[in-house]
Tab-separated table of C-alpha atoms (C1' of nucleotides) and ligand atoms in Angstrom:
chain	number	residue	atom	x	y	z
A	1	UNK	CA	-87.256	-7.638	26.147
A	2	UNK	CA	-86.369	-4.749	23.807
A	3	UNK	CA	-88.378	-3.087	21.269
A	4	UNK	CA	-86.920	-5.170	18.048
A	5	UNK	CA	-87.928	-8.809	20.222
A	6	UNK	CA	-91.254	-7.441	21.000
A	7	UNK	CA	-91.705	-6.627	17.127
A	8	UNK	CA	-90.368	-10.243	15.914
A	9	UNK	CA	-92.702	-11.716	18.709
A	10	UNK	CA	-95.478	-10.203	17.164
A	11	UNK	CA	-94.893	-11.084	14.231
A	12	UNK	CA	-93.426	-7.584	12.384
A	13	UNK	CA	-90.124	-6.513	10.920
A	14	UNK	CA	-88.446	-4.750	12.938
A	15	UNK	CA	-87.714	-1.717	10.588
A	16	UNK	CA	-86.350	1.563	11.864
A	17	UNK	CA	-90.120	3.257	11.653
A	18	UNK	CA	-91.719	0.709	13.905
A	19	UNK	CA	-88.875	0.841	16.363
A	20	UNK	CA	-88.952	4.493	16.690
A	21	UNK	CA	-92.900	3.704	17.681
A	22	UNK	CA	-92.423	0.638	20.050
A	23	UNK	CA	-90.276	2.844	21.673
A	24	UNK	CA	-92.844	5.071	22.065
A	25	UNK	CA	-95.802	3.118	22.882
A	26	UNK	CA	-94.324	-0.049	24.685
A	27	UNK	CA	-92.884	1.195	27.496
A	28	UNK	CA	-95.955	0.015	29.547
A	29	UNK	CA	-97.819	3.093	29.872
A	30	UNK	CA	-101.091	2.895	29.470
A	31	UNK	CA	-102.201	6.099	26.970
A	32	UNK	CA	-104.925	6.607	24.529
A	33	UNK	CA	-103.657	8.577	21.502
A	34	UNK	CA	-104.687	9.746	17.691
A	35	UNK	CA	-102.662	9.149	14.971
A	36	UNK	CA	-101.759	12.873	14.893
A	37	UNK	CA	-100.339	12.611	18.840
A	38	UNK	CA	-98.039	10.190	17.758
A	39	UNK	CA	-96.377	11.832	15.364
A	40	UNK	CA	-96.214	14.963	17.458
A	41	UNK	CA	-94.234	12.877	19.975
A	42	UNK	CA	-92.024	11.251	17.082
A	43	UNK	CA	-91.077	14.454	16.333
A	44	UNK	CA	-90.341	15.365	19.264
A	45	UNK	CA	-88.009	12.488	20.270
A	46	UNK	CA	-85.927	13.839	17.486
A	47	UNK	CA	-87.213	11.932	14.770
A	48	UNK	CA	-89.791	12.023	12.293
A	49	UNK	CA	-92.090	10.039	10.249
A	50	UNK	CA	-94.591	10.374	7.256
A	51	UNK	CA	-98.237	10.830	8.179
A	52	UNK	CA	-98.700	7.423	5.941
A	53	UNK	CA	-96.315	5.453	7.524
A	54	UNK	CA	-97.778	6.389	10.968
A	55	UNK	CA	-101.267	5.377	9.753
A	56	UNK	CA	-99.509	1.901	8.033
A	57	UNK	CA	-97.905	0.991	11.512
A	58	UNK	CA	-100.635	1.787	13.930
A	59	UNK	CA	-102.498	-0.671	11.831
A	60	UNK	CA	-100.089	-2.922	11.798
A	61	UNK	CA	-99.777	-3.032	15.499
A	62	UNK	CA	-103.357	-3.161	15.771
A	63	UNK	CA	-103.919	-5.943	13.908
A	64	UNK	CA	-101.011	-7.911	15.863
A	65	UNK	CA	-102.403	-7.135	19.155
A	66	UNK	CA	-99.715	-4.684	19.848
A	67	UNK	CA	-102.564	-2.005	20.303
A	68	UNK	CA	-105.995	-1.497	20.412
A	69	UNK	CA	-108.877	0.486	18.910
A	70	UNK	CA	-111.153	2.190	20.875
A	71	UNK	CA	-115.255	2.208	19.546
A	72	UNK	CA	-116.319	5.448	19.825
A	73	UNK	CA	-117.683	7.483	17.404
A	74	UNK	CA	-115.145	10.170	17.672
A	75	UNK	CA	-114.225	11.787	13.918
A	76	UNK	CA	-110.821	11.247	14.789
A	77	UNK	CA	-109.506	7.279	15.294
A	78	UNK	CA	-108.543	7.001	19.154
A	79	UNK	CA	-106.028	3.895	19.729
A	80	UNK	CA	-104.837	2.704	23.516
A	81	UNK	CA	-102.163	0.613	24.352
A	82	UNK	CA	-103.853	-0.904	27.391
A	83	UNK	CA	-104.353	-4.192	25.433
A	84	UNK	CA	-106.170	-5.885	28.265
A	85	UNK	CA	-109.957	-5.599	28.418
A	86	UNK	CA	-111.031	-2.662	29.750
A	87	UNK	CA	-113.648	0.017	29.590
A	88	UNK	CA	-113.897	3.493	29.278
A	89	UNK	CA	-115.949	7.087	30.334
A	90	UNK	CA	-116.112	9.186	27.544
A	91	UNK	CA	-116.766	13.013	27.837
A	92	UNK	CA	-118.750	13.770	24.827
A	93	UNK	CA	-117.393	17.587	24.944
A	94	UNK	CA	-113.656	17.095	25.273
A	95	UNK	CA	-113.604	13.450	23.706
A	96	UNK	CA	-111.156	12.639	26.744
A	97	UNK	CA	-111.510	9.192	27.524
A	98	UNK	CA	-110.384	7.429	31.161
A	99	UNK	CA	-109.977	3.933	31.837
A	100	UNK	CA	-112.209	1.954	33.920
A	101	UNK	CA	-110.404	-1.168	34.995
A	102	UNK	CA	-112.041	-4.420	34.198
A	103	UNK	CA	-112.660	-5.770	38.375
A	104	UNK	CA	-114.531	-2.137	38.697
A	105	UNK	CA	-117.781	-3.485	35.940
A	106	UNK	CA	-119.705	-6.634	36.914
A	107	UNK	CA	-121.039	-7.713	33.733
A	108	UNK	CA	-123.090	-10.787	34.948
A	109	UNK	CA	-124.870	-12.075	32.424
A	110	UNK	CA	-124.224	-11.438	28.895
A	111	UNK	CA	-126.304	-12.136	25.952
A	112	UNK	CA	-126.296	-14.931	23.828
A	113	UNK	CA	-123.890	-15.073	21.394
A	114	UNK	CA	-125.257	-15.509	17.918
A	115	UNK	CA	-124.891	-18.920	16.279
A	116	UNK	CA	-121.837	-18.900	14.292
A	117	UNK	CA	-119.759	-16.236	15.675
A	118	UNK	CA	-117.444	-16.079	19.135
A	119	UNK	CA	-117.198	-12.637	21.483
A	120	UNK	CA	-114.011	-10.775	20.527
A	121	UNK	CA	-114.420	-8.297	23.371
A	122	UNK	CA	-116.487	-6.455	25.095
A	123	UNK	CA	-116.384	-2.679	25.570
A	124	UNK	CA	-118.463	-0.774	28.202
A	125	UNK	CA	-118.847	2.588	27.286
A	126	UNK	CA	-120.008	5.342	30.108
A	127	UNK	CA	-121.094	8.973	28.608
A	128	UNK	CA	-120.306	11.627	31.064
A	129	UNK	CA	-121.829	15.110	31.372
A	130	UNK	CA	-120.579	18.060	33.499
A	131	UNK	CA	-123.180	18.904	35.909
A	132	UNK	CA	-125.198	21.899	35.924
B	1	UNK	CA	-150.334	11.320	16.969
B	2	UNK	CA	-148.717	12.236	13.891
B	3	UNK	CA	-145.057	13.295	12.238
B	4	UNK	CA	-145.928	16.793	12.710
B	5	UNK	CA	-147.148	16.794	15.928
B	6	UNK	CA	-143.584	14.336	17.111
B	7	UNK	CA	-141.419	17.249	15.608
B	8	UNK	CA	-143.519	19.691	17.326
B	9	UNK	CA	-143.457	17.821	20.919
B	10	UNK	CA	-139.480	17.587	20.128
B	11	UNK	CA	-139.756	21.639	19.969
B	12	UNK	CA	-138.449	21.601	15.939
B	13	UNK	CA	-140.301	23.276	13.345
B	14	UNK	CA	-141.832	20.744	11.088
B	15	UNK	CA	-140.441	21.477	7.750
B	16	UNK	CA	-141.276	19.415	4.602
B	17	UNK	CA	-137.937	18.106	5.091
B	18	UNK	CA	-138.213	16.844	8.566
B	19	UNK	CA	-141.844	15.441	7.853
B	20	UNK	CA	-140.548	13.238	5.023
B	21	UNK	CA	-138.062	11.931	7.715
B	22	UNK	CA	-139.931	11.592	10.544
B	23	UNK	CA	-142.598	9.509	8.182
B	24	UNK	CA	-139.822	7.166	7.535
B	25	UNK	CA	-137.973	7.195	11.005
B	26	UNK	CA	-140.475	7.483	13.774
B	27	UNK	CA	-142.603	4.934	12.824
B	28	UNK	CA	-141.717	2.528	15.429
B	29	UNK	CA	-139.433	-0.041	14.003
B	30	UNK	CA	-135.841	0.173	15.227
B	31	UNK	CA	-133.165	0.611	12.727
B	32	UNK	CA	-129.670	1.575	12.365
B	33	UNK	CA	-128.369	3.332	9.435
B	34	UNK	CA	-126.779	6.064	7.963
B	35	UNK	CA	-126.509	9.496	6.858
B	36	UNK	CA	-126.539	7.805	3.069
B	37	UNK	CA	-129.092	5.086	4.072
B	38	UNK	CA	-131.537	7.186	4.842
B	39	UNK	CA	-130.880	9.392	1.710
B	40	UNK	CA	-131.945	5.975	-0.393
B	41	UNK	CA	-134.876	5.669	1.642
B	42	UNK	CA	-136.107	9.462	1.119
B	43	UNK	CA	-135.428	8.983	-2.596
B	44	UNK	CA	-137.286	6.046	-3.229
B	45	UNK	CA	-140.154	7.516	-1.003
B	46	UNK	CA	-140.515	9.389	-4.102
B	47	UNK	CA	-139.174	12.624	-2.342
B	48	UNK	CA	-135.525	13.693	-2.350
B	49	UNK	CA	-133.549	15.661	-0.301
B	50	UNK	CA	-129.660	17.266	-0.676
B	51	UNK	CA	-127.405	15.156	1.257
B	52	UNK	CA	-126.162	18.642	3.468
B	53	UNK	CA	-130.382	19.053	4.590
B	54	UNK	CA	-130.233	14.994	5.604
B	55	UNK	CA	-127.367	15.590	7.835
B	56	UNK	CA	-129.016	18.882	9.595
B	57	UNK	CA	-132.259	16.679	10.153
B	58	UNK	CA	-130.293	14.077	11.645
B	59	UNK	CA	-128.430	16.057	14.025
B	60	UNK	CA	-131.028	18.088	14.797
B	61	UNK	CA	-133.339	14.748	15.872
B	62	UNK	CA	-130.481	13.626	17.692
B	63	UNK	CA	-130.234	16.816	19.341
B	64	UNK	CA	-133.646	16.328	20.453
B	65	UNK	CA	-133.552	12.601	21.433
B	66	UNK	CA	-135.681	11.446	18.668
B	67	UNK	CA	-132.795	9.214	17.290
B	68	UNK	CA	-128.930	8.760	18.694
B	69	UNK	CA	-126.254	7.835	17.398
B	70	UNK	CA	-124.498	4.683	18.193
B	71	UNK	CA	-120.799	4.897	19.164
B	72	UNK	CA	-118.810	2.631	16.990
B	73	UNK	CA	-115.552	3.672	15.650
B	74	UNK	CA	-116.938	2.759	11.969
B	75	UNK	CA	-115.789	5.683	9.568
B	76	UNK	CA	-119.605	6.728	8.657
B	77	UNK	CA	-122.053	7.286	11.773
B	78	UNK	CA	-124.528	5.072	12.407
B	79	UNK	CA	-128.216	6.145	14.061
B	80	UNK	CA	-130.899	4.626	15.748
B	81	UNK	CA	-134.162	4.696	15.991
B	82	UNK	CA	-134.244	2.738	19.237
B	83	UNK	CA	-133.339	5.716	21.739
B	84	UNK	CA	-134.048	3.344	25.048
B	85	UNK	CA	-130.992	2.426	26.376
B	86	UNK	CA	-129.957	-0.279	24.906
B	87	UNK	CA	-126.617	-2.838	23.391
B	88	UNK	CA	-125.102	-3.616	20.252
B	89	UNK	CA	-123.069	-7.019	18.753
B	90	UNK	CA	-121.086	-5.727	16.351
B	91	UNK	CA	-120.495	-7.837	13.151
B	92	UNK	CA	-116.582	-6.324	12.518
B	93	UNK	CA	-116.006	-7.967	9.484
B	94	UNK	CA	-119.543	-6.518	8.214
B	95	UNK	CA	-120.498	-3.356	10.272
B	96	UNK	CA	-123.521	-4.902	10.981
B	97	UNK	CA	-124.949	-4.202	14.604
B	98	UNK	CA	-128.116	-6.266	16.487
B	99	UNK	CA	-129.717	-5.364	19.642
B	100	UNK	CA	-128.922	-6.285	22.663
B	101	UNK	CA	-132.437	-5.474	25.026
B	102	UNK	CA	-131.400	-3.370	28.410
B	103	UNK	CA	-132.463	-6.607	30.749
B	104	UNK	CA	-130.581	-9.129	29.000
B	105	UNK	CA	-127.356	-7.503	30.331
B	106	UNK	CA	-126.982	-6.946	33.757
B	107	UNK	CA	-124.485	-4.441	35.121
B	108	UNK	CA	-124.124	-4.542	38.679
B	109	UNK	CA	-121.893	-2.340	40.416
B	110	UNK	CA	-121.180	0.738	38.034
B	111	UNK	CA	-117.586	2.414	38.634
B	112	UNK	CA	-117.544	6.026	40.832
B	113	UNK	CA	-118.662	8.798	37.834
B	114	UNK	CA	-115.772	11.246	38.830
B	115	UNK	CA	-116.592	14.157	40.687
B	116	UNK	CA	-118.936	16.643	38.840
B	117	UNK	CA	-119.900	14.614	36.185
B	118	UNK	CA	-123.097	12.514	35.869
B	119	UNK	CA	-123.837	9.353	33.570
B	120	UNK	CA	-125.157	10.320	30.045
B	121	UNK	CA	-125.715	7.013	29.482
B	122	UNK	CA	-123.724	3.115	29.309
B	123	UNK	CA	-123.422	1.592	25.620
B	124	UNK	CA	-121.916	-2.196	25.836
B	125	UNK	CA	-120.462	-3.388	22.354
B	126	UNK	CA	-119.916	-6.962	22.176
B	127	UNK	CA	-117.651	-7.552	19.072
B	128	UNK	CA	-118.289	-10.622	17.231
B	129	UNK	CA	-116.539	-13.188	15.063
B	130	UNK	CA	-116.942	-15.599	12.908
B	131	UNK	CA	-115.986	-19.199	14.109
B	132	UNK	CA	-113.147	-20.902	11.782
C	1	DA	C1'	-149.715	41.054	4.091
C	2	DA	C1'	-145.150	41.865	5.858
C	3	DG	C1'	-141.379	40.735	8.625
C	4	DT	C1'	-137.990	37.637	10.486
C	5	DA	C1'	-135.634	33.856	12.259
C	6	DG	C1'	-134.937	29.470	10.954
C	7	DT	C1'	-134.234	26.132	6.999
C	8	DT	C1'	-132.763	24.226	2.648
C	9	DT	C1'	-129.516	23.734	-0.964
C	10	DA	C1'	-125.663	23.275	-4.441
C	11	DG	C1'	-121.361	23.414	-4.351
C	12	DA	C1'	-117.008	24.343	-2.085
C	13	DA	C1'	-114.228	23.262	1.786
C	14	DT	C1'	-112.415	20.426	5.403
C	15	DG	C1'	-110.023	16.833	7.578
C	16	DA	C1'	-109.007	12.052	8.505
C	17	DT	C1'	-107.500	8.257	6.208
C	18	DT	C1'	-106.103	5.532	2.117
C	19	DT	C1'	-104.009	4.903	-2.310
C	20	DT	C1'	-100.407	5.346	-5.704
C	21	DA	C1'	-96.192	4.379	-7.470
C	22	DA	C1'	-91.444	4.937	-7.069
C	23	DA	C1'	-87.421	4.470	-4.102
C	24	DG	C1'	-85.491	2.117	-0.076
C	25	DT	C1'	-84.504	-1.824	3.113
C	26	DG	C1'	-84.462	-6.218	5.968
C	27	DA	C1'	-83.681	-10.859	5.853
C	28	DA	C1'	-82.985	-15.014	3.493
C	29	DA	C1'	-80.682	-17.470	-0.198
C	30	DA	C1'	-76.871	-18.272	-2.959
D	1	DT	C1'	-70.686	-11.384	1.006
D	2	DT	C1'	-73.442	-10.447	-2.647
D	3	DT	C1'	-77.761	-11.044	-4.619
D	4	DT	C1'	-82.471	-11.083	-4.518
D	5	DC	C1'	-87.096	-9.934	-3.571
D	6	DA	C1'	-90.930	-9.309	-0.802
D	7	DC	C1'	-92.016	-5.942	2.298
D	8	DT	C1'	-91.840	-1.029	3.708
D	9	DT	C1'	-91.627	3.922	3.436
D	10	DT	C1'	-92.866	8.205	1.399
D	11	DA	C1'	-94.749	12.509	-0.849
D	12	DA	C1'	-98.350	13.581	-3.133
D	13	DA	C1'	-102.765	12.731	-4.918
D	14	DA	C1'	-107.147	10.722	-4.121
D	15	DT	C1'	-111.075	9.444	-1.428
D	16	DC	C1'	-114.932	10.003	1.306
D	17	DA	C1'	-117.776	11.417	5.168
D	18	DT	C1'	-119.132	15.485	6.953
D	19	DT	C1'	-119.439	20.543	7.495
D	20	DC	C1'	-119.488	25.181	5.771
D	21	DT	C1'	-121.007	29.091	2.823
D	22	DA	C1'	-124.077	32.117	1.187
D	23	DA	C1'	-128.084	32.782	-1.367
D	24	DA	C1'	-132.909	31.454	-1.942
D	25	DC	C1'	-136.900	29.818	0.554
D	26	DT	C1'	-140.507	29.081	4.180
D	27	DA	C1'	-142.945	28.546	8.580
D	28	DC	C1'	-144.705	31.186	11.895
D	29	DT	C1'	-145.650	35.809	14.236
D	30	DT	C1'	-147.424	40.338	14.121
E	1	MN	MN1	-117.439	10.413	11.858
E	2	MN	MN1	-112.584	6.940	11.307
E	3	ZN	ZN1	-108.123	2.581	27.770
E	4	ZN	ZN1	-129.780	-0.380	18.464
DNA sequence: AAGTAGTTTAGAATGATTTTAAAGTGAAAA
DNA sequence: TTTTCACTTTAAAATCATTCTAAACTACTT
């Protein structure tokens, strides 16, 4: 399936911006990038793109599913196109994130859910320190 | 034991501006908020406080471990009082965040920490929505 | 009382993200 | 195919949370 079918699936035009980023993001690599990254790498597959239209997109994608956000308080937005659930470690002093596959937490047990509402995900986050 | 002697145990100088926060933080209730929140709550205290001097407070508390701050990818930071490890639903739609206690989430087998890092501490953010 | 490092502050600066509004474009209808 | 129009892109301005600057202040030490 090629980047304009994966587009209609989801539910988007297929214009020439968003193809330029399927390209770039669904090609099954997992990555966790900033809005800022992206457009580094459009520009340096030889195209290029407003800062706007990169922000418009990445919601866009987000919103379809295409993407995800990641919950950490970071001043900068961090997205990931691992779309499965997952969790993350988080250095504090680098913001690097890494994935933590699903099968490697053993949440037994969760919470209640309040009355009224459904879980839309759950995110395990794991602050790492260098020692000494 | 009282706000100045918390600041002083947390090794900060207790400053008119710290004591006026600390009254209304360390109190013992938990409570998120924000940078702005807390500016409200200062003013109607009857005190008031420029917004830059709010922000030092709050990172130096954090700093210290007499608040943190709650990693949610929200575009203004959200504290706690509650500095126990702890869990969060998150309300999307609102922003709004309840407690989740430690032992009503249990996390058996952690993933490896990588090699030279240690575990600054695990955050779990169940994302809610509302049904229909 | 004097000295000093640390603190507060108004206002400016920063930086990520969103908005504006005008021009462009994809897809459906005619 | 041409027309049409809602949707999209864009540069530039605006927004907004947060940080910085630099001058005045203050808590503690000597
Ligand atoms: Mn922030
Ligand atoms: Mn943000
Ligand atoms: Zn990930
Ligand atoms: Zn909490």
């Amino acid at each position: 399936m090629d980047s304009k079918d994966k587009l209609r699936k989801a539910g988007l035009r297929p214009t020439k911006q968003r193809m330029i980023i399927a390209n770039i993001l669904l090609d099954g690599v997992n990555r966790h990038f900033t809005a800022e990254n992206l457009q580094d790498e459009i520009n340096s597959s030889g195209n290029s793109m407003s800062i706007a239209t990169v922000y418009n997109c990445l919601k866009k994608f987000r919103n379809c599913g295409l993407i995800k956000q990641i919950e950490t308080s970071n001043d900068t937005a961090i997205f990931d196109t691992n779309t499965h659930q997952h969790h993350h470690f988080l250095n504090e002093e680098t913001g690097e994130l890494i994935d933590i596959e699903d099968d490697e937490i053993n949440l037994k047990s969760l919470p209640k859910i309040p009355q009224g509402y459904y879980s839309n995900g759950v995110e395990v986050l794991i602050k790492l320190k260098k020692q000494d």
